[in-house]
XYZ file of C-alpha atoms in Angstrom:
400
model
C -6.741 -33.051 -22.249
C -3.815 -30.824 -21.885
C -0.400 -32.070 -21.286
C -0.160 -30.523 -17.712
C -3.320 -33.224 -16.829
C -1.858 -36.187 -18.243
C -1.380 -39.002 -16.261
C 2.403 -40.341 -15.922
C 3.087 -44.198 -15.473
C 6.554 -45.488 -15.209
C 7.552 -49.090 -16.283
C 10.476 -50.269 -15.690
C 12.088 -53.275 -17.078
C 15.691 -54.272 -17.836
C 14.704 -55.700 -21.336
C 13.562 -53.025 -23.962
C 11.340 -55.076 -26.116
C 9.484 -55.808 -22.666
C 9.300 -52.333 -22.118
C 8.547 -51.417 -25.655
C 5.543 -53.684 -25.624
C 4.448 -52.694 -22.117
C 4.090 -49.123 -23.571
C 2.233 -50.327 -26.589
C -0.362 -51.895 -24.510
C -0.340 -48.642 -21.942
C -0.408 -46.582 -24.533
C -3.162 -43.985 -24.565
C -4.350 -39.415 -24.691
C -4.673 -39.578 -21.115
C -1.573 -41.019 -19.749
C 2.424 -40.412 -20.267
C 4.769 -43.222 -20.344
C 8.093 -42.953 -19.027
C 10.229 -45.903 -19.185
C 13.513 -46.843 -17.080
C 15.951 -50.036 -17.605
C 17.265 -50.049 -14.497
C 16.536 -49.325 -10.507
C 18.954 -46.183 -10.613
C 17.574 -45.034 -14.109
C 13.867 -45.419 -12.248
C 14.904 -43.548 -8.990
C 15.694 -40.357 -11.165
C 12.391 -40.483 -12.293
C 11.102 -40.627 -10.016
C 12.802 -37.545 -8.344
C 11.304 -35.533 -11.469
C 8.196 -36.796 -12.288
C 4.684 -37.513 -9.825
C 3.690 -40.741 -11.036
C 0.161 -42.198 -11.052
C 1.423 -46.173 -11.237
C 4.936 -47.705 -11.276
C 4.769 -51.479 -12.883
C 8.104 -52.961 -11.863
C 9.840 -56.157 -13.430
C 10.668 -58.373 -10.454
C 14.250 -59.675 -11.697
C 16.487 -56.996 -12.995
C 20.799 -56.709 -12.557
C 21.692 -54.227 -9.756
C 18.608 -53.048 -8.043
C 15.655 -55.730 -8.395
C 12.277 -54.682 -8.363
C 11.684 -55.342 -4.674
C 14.482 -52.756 -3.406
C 13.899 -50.340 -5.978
C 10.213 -50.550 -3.799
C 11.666 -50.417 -0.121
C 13.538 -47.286 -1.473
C 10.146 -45.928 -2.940
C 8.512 -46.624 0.347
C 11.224 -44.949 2.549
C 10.834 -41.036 1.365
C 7.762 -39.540 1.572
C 7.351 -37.826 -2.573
C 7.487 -42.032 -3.452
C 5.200 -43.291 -0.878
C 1.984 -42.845 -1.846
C 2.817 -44.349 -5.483
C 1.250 -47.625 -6.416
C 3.230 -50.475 -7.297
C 2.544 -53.199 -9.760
C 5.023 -55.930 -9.671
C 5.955 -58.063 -12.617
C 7.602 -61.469 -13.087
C 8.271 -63.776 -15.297
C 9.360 -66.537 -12.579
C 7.535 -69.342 -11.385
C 4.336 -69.186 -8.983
C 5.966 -71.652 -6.750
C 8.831 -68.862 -5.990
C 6.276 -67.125 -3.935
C 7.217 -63.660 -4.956
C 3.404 -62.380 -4.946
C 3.689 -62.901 -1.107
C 7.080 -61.599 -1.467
C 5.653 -58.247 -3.398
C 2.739 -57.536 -1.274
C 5.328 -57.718 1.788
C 6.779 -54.673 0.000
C 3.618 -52.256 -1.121
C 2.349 -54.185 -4.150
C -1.316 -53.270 -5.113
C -0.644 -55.964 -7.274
C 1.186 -58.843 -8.983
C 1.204 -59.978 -12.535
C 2.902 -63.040 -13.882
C 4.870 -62.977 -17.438
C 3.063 -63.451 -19.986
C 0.758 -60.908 -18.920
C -3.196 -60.923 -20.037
C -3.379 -57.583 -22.020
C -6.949 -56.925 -21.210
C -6.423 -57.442 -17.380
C -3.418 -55.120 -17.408
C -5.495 -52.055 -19.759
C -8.486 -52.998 -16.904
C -6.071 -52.447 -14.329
C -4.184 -49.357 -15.085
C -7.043 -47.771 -16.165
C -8.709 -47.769 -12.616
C -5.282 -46.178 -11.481
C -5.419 -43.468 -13.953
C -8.999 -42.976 -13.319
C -7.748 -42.598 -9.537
C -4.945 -40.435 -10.039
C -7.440 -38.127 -12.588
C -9.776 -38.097 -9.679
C -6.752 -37.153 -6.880
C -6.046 -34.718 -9.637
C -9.178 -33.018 -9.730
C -9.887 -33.240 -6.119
C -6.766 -31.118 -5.800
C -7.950 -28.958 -8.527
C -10.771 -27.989 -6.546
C -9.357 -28.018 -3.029
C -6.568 -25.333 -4.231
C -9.690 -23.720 -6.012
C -11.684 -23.445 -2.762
C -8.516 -22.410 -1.213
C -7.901 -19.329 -3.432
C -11.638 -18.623 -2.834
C -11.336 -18.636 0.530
C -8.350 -16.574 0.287
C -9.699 -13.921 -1.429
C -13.187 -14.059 0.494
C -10.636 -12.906 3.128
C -9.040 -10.191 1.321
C -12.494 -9.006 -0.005
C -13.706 -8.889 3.582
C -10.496 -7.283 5.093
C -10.879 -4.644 2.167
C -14.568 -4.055 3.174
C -13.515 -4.132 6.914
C -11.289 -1.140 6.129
C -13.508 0.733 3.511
C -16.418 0.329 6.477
C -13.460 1.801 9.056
C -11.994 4.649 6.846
C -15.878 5.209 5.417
C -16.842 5.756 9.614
C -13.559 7.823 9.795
C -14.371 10.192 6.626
C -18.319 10.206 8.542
C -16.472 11.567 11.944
C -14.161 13.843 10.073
C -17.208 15.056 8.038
C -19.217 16.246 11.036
C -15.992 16.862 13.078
C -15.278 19.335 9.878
C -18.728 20.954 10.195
C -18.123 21.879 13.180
C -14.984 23.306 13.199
C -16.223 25.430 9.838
C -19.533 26.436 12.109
C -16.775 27.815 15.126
C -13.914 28.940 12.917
C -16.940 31.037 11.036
C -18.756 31.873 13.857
C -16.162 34.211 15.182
C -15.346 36.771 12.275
C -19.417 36.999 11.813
C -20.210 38.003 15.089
C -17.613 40.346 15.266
C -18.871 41.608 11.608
C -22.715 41.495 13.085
C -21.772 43.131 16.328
C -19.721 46.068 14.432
C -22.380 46.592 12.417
C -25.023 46.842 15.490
C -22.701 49.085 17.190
C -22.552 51.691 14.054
C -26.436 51.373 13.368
C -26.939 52.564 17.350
C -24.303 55.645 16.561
C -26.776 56.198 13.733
C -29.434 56.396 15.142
C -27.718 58.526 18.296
C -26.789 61.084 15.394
C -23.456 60.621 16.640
C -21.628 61.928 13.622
C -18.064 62.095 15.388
C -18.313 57.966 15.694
C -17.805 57.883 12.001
C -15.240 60.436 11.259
C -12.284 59.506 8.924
C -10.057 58.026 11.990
C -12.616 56.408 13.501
C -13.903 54.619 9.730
C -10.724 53.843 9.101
C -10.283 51.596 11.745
C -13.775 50.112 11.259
C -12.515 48.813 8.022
C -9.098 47.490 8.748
C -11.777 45.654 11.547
C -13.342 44.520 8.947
C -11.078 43.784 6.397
C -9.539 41.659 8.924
C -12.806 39.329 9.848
C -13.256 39.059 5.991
C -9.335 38.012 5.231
C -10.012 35.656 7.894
C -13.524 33.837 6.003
C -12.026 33.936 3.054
C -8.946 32.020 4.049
C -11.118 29.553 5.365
C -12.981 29.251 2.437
C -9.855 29.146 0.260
C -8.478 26.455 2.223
C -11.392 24.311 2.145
C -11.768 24.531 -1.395
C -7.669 23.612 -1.841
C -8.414 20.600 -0.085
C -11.245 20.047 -2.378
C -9.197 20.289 -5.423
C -6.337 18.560 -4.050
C -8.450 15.475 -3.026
C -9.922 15.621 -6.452
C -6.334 16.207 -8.680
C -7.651 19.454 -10.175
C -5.212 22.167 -7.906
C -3.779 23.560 -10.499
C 0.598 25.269 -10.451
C 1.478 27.989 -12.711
C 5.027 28.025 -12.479
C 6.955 31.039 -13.311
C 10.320 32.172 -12.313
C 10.615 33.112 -8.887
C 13.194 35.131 -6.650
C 13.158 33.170 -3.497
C 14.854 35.692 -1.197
C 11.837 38.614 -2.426
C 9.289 36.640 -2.066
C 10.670 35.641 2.008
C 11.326 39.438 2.363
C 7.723 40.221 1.537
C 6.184 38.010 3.773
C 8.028 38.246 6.586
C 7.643 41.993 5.968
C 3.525 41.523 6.004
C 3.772 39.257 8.932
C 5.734 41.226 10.987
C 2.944 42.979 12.635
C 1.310 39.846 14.067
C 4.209 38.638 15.571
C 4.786 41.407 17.613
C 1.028 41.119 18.739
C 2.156 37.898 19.953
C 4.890 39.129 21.878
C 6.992 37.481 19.088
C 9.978 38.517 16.329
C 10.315 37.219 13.052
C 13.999 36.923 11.475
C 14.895 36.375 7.658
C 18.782 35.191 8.130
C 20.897 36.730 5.173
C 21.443 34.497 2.116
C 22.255 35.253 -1.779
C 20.146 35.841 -4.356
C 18.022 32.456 -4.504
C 15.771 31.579 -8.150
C 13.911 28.631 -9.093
C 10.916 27.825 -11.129
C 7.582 27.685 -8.670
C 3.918 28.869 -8.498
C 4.988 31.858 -6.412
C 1.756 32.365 -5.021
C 1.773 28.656 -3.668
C 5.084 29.115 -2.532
C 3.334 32.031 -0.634
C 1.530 30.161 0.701
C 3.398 27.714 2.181
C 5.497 30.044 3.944
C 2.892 32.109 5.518
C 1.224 28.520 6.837
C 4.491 27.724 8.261
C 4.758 31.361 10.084
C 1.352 31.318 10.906
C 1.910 28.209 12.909
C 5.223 28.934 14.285
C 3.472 32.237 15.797
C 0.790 30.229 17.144
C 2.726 27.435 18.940
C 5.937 29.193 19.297
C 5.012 30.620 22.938
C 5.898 34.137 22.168
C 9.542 33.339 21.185
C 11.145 34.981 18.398
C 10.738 32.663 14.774
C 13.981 32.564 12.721
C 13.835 31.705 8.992
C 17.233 30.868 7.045
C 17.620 29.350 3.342
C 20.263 27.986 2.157
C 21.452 25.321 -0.644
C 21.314 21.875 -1.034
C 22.661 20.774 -4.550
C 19.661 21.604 -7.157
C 17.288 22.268 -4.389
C 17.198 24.583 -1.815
C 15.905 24.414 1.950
C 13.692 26.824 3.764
C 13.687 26.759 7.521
C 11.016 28.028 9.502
C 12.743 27.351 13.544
C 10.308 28.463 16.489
C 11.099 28.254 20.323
C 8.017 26.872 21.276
C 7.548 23.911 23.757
C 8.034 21.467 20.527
C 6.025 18.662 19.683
C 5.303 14.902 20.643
C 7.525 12.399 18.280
C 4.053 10.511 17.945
C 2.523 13.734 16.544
C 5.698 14.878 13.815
C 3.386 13.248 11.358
C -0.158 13.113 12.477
C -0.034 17.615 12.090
C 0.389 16.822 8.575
C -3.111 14.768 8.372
C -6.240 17.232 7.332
C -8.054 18.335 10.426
C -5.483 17.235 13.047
C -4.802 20.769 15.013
C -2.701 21.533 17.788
C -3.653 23.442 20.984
C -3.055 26.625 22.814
C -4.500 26.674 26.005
C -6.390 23.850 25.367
C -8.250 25.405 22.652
C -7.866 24.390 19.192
C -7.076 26.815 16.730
C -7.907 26.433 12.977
C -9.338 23.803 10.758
C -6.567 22.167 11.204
C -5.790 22.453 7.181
C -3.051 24.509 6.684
C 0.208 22.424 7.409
C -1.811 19.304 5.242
C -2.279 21.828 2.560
C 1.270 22.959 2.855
C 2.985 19.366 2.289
C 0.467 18.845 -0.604
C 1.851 22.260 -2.199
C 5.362 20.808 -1.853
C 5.194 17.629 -3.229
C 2.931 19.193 -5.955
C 6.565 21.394 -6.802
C 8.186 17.596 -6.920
C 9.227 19.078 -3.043
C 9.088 17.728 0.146
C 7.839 19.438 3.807
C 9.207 17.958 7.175
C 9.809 18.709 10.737
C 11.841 17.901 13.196
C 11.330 18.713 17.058
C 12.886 18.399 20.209
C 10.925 18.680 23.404
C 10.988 22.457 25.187
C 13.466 23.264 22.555
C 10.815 24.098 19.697
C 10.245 22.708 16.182
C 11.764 23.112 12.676
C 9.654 23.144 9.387
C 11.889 22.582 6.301
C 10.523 22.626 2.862
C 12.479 21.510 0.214
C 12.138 22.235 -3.186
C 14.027 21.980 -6.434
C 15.445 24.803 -8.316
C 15.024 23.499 -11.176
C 11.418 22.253 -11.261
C 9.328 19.319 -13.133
C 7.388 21.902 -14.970
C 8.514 23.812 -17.826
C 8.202 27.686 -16.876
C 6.712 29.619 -19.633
């Protein structure tokens, strides 16, 4: 039996060959014997020990046997100890009467019968070994019930977020079958329209003008399937840890020029402007294309919920890292929504149609933190919205 199981008794006795041969006869694997010569010696014990059985001389100096009891009985870590008294004064005295008065399970006369006091203690210590295990078990079956809990709150929310990925699934379908939908029958009805010129013989539909704007048509409805397809497949790898960054050294301010160069032509479709604000010469080590990226999701967007109002972008330097702001004067978003956009296939509207798979600012703040970044907004109500993606100049990975 380990120490930790052993059951304590305390004697106490003001004589130490009395307690010395008290602890002889006690002696035994299963129990610990602490001895005290004295009430006060006894109460501090008793304050650092849980005792199975206290056997208590009746007639000590200073605190007898019987008070050092009424203080046992008064607190409630004591109470529940039992109490053998033992004296070596007369029966006449009446102090059995006297002991049971205060708590006594029992009362033993000097000199004591060995084999009644090893028959006696032992049914304590088989009690306390029994109070012992009882606990044991009870704290057992508590930490089983416990954890029956956790397991079932775990399952409760792997059922929930297994019903959520099922909705999101078909939800995502969906959205693929519309979002796909569009570019193909444009594509199929292009290619109906040139098949009845063929068959017209009408030559002059096809002349170099007129095929070069068939195939910016359709260069435009395949840009737009592909995109899709790229940004399913990002979320793929991202889900999975396999998108891979190439980081190489990048000029920031070339690569903004560039896009906002490309993109300029769709905002003023939109009725819109795009703005690159001045700023020096800006390098850092990034995966320019996902960098790319990044920005033109943030444009994109601010073109599409900006309301036709011109989109501003400014850089500028914080420390080792370095800020770019994408500001739009659109009719801003919800404060319940700042972080909900960033979720995959949570879209915005315009016009009460949504537009998208709803992938592209989720794939953005992936991108970021993937450059040890970060990508937040802030918004104010009819005033518009800010994107801000940060990222550090000099990054984790080591450009070749």
């Amino acid at each position: 039996m380990s120490a930790h199981e052993l059951s304590k008794i305390l004697i106490v006795d003001d004589l130490p060959e009395n307690l010395q041969a008290l602890e002889a006869l006690l002696r035994h694997d299963q129990r610990e014997i602490h001895q005290a010569n004295s009430g006060d010696a006894a109460l501090a014990l008793l304050l650092e020990h849980e005792f199975a059985l206290a056997i208590l001389d009746v007639q000590m100096p200073g605190m007898n046997g019987f008070e050092l009891a009424e203080v046992m009985r008064s607190t409630s870590r004591t109470r529940h100890i039992p109490i053998v008294f033992v004296s070596a004064a007369g029966r006449e005295l009446d102090y059995a009467f006297k002991g049971y008065e205060n708590g006594a399970v029992d009362f033993l006369y000097k000199p004591i019968d060995p084999g009644a006091v090893r028959s006696k203690v032992a049914v304590f210590v088989a009690l306390d070994q029994q109070r012992r295990e009882t606990r044991r078990q009870m704290l057992a079956l508590e930490r089983s019930r416990q954890e029956q809990e956790t397991l079932l709150r775990e399952l409760n929310q792997t059922q929930q977020e297994l019903q959520r990925s099922l909705k999101m699934r078909d939800e995502f379908m969906s959205l693929v079958a519309h979002e796909l939908r569009t570019p193909l029958n444009t594509l199929f009805l292009e290619t109906q329209m040139r098949s009845l010129q063929i068959k017209r013989g009408n030559a002059a539909a096809f002349a170099p003008q007129q095929m070069e704007a068939m195939v910016q048509r359709d260069e435009r409805q395949i840009k737009s399937m592909i995109r899709l397809i790229d940004d399913m497949l990002d979320v793929s790898r991202m889900r999975s840890g396999k998108l891979s960054i190439r980081p190489t050294q990048v000029q920031l301010m070339t690569l903004l020029e560039r896009v906002v160069s490309d993109l300029s032509l769709q905002a003023a479709t939109t009725g819109s402007s795009l703005t690159l604000l001045p700023h020096e010469p800006v390098s850092g080590c990034w995966d320019e294309f996902r960098v790319e990226q990044v920005i033109v999701n943030l444009l994109t967007n601010a073109l599409r919920y900006g309301g036709g109002q011109p989109v501003e972008v400014s850089v500028e330097q914080v420390g080792e890292c370095v800020r770019i702001d994408v500001r739009d004067g659109g009719k801003g978003i919800a404060p319940g929504d700042l972080e909900r956009i960033f979720e995959p296939f949570e879209r915005g509207a315009r016009n009460g149609e949504p537009k998208g798979l709803g992938l592209g600012l989720y794939i953005s703040r992936q991108l970021a933190i993937s450059h040890s970044g970060e990508l937040r907004v802030t918004s104010i109500a009819g005033e518009g919205s800010t994107f801000s993606l940060m990222l550090p100049c000099t990054a984790v990975p080591v450009c070749a």
